[in-house]
Tab-separated table of C-alpha atoms and ligand atoms in Angstrom:
chain	number	residue	atom	x	y	z
A	1056	MET	CA	0.000	0.000	0.000
A	1057	PRO	CA	2.960	2.384	0.183
A	1058	GLU	CA	2.570	4.922	-2.539
A	1059	GLU	CA	5.635	6.352	-4.176
A	1060	PRO	CA	5.331	10.094	-4.567
A	1061	CYS	CA	5.597	11.168	-8.135
A	1062	GLN	CA	8.888	12.893	-8.851
A	1063	CYS	CA	8.099	14.490	-12.163
A	1064	PRO	CA	9.114	18.157	-12.503
A	1065	ASP	CA	5.543	19.379	-11.987
A	1066	CYS	CA	5.171	17.431	-8.764
A	1067	GLN	CA	8.553	18.477	-7.454
A	1068	ARG	CA	7.670	22.063	-8.138
A	1069	PHE	CA	4.408	21.497	-6.280
A	1070	TYR	CA	6.194	19.929	-3.276
A	1071	ARG	CA	8.521	22.910	-3.019
A	1072	GLU	CA	5.688	25.422	-3.333
A	1073	HIS	CA	3.532	23.551	-0.842
A	1074	ASP	CA	6.327	23.539	1.734
A	1075	ARG	CA	7.235	27.116	1.100
A	1076	LEU	CA	3.661	28.274	1.710
A	1077	ILE	CA	3.622	26.432	5.028
A	1078	ARG	CA	7.068	27.617	6.072
A	1079	GLU	CA	6.370	31.238	5.212
A	1080	ASN	CA	2.785	31.261	6.520
A	1081	PRO	CA	2.839	29.010	9.568
A	1082	SER	CA	-0.110	30.480	11.474
A	1083	LEU	CA	-3.841	30.394	10.898
A	1084	ARG	CA	-3.869	34.158	10.484
A	1085	GLN	CA	-1.153	34.045	7.850
A	1086	GLN	CA	-2.852	31.240	5.953
A	1087	GLN	CA	-6.068	33.256	5.978
A	1088	GLU	CA	-4.314	36.306	4.589
A	1089	LEU	CA	-2.368	34.287	2.046
A	1090	ASN	CA	-5.415	32.554	0.680
A	1091	TRP	CA	-7.503	35.687	0.648
A	1092	ALA	CA	-4.825	37.493	-1.335
A	1093	ALA	CA	-4.476	34.559	-3.718
A	1094	LEU	CA	-8.216	34.396	-4.279
A	1095	GLN	CA	-8.537	38.128	-4.830
A	1096	SER	CA	-5.606	38.327	-7.205
A	1097	PHE	CA	-7.015	35.404	-9.197
A	1098	ARG	CA	-10.423	37.103	-9.407
A	1099	THR	CA	-8.969	40.470	-10.321
A	1100	LEU	CA	-6.780	39.112	-13.082
A	1101	ALA	CA	-9.298	36.676	-14.567
A	1102	GLY	CA	-12.037	39.306	-14.392
A	1103	ARG	CA	-9.965	41.906	-16.186
A	1104	VAL	CA	-8.954	39.454	-18.906
A	1105	LEU	CA	-12.606	38.568	-19.405
A	1106	GLU	CA	-13.459	42.267	-19.716
A	1107	GLU	CA	-10.741	42.692	-22.304
A	1108	LEU	CA	-11.975	39.728	-24.323
A	1109	GLN	CA	-15.541	41.002	-24.149
A	1110	LYS	CA	-14.410	44.395	-25.399
A	1111	GLN	CA	-12.544	42.824	-28.292
A	1112	HIS	CA	-14.895	39.997	-29.193
A	1113	GLY	CA	-18.326	40.888	-27.829
A	1114	ASP	CA	-19.949	39.507	-24.748
A	1115	GLY	CA	-20.691	36.082	-26.189
A	1116	ASP	CA	-24.456	36.469	-25.890
A	1117	SER	CA	-24.823	38.193	-29.213
A	1118	ALA	CA	-24.436	36.650	-32.617
A	1119	PRO	CA	-20.906	36.123	-33.825
A	1120	THR	CA	-19.316	39.291	-35.061
A	1121	PRO	CA	-19.248	39.728	-38.822
A	1122	ALA	CA	-16.188	38.462	-40.539
A	1123	ALA	CA	-13.247	40.641	-39.655
A	1124	PRO	CA	-10.134	40.746	-41.814
A	1125	GLU	CA	-8.390	38.217	-39.592
A	1126	ALA	CA	-11.292	35.812	-40.139
A	1127	ASP	CA	-9.623	34.922	-43.395
A	1128	LEU	CA	-7.340	32.766	-41.302
A	1129	GLN	CA	-10.234	30.453	-40.597
A	1130	GLU	CA	-10.449	29.526	-44.229
A	1131	ALA	CA	-6.742	29.390	-44.767
A	1132	GLY	CA	-5.943	27.099	-41.854
A	1133	GLY	CA	-7.488	23.662	-41.956
A	1134	ASP	CA	-6.906	22.061	-38.583
A	1135	GLY	CA	-8.390	22.905	-35.222
A	1136	PRO	CA	-11.455	24.935	-34.396
A	1137	PRO	CA	-11.686	28.450	-35.772
A	1138	GLU	CA	-9.905	30.893	-33.542
A	1139	GLY	CA	-13.130	32.814	-32.911
A	1140	ASP	CA	-14.759	29.694	-31.473
A	1141	ALA	CA	-11.796	29.108	-29.214
A	1142	ILE	CA	-12.039	32.679	-27.937
A	1143	GLN	CA	-15.760	32.321	-27.296
A	1144	GLN	CA	-15.102	29.071	-25.434
A	1145	ALA	CA	-12.379	30.744	-23.388
A	1146	MET	CA	-14.741	33.561	-22.471
A	1147	ALA	CA	-17.385	31.074	-21.359
A	1148	ASP	CA	-14.747	29.225	-19.320
A	1149	LEU	CA	-13.561	32.443	-17.709
A	1150	GLU	CA	-17.132	33.383	-16.829
A	1151	ASN	CA	-17.481	30.010	-15.117
A	1152	ILE	CA	-14.202	30.460	-13.298
A	1153	ASN	CA	-15.231	33.890	-12.074
A	1154	ALA	CA	-18.579	32.552	-10.889
A	1155	HIS	CA	-16.831	29.793	-8.972
A	1156	LEU	CA	-14.309	32.206	-7.495
A	1157	PHE	CA	-17.168	34.411	-6.364
A	1158	SER	CA	-18.768	31.426	-4.599
A	1159	ILE	CA	-15.461	30.463	-3.032
A	1160	GLU	CA	-15.022	33.992	-1.767
A	1161	ALA	CA	-18.390	33.844	-0.025
A	1162	LEU	CA	-17.325	30.636	1.710
A	1163	MET	CA	-13.889	31.906	2.567
A	1164	GLU	CA	-15.257	34.994	4.259
A	1165	ARG	CA	-16.571	32.677	6.965
A	1166	ILE	CA	-13.198	30.995	7.254
A	1167	PHE	CA	-11.571	34.371	7.648
A	1168	ASP	CA	-13.896	35.397	10.440
A	1169	VAL	CA	-12.257	32.824	12.686
A	1170	ARG	CA	-9.726	33.940	15.245
A	1171	VAL	CA	-7.933	31.515	17.522
A	1172	PRO	CA	-6.074	32.172	20.793
A	1173	GLU	CA	-2.317	32.589	20.668
A	1174	PRO	CA	-1.610	29.092	22.072
A	1175	VAL	CA	-3.461	27.625	19.120
A	1176	GLU	CA	-1.495	29.785	16.714
A	1177	GLN	CA	1.626	28.507	18.424
A	1178	THR	CA	0.473	24.971	17.727
A	1179	PHE	CA	0.025	25.957	14.091
A	1180	ARG	CA	3.627	27.119	13.996
A	1181	GLU	CA	4.908	23.973	15.662
A	1182	VAL	CA	3.007	21.711	13.316
A	1183	ALA	CA	4.100	23.807	10.345
A	1184	GLY	CA	7.700	23.297	11.362
A	1185	GLU	CA	7.223	19.555	11.451
A	1186	LEU	CA	5.179	19.464	8.289
A	1187	ALA	CA	7.052	21.568	5.817
A	1188	PRO	CA	10.380	19.704	5.767
A	1189	ASP	CA	8.728	16.328	5.306
A	1190	PRO	CA	8.764	15.502	1.595
A	1191	LEU	CA	6.514	12.474	1.998
A	1192	ASN	CA	3.790	14.094	4.015
A	1193	ALA	CA	0.441	12.377	3.556
A	1194	ASP	CA	-1.497	15.596	3.215
A	1195	ARG	CA	0.841	16.724	0.517
A	1196	LEU	CA	0.438	13.492	-1.388
A	1197	ARG	CA	-3.287	13.976	-1.253
A	1198	LEU	CA	-2.987	17.564	-2.470
A	1199	ASN	CA	-0.628	16.413	-5.142
A	1200	ARG	CA	-3.149	13.947	-6.418
A	1201	LEU	CA	-5.733	16.693	-6.499
A	1202	LEU	CA	-3.347	18.857	-8.449
A	1203	HIS	CA	-2.941	16.179	-11.066
A	1204	GLN	CA	-6.638	15.693	-11.547
A	1205	THR	CA	-8.583	17.963	-13.769
A	1206	PRO	CA	-11.526	18.818	-11.576
A	1207	ASP	CA	-14.865	17.921	-13.039
A	1208	LEU	CA	-16.620	21.220	-12.913
A	1209	PRO	CA	-20.373	20.930	-12.762
A	1210	ASP	CA	-21.867	21.351	-16.182
A	1211	HIS	CA	-24.533	24.028	-16.031
A	1212	ARG	CA	-25.307	23.876	-19.688
A	1213	GLY	CA	-27.751	21.040	-19.204
A	1214	GLY	CA	-27.787	17.891	-21.227
B	1408	LIG	ZN1	3.947	14.135	-11.102
């Protein structure tokens, strides 16, 4: 039943990042701040990119824009979906991501309301010190597996 941790470059990068985030943020308070900042930066960036795409390509609800000069490429190239379709798909994906991030934020606000007494924070730091140097930590292996799975996002488009 022993499970060898994957040592591919992606996993090794993940191990290092995982440990670094524990080492550098070893208290509950720091983890709260770290994750809040990560969530907000993700939302800000993805939201702005979506705005840009909507400005350039329409909001996706309207009919496809009339053929622009670069649409000639669709007829010239043979393989793969037309670039316009890929952009529309990306916009739909980004809208889904932003909706999920918004839901996550609502949940995380409750997590961030929590404050623990200093002795508990001290326990966080102690555990963090034990956890971060261990390359075969069980929690990390679990997280690593999650990282390697493409999450099955719920399909809201019906079917
Ligand atoms: Zn791997």
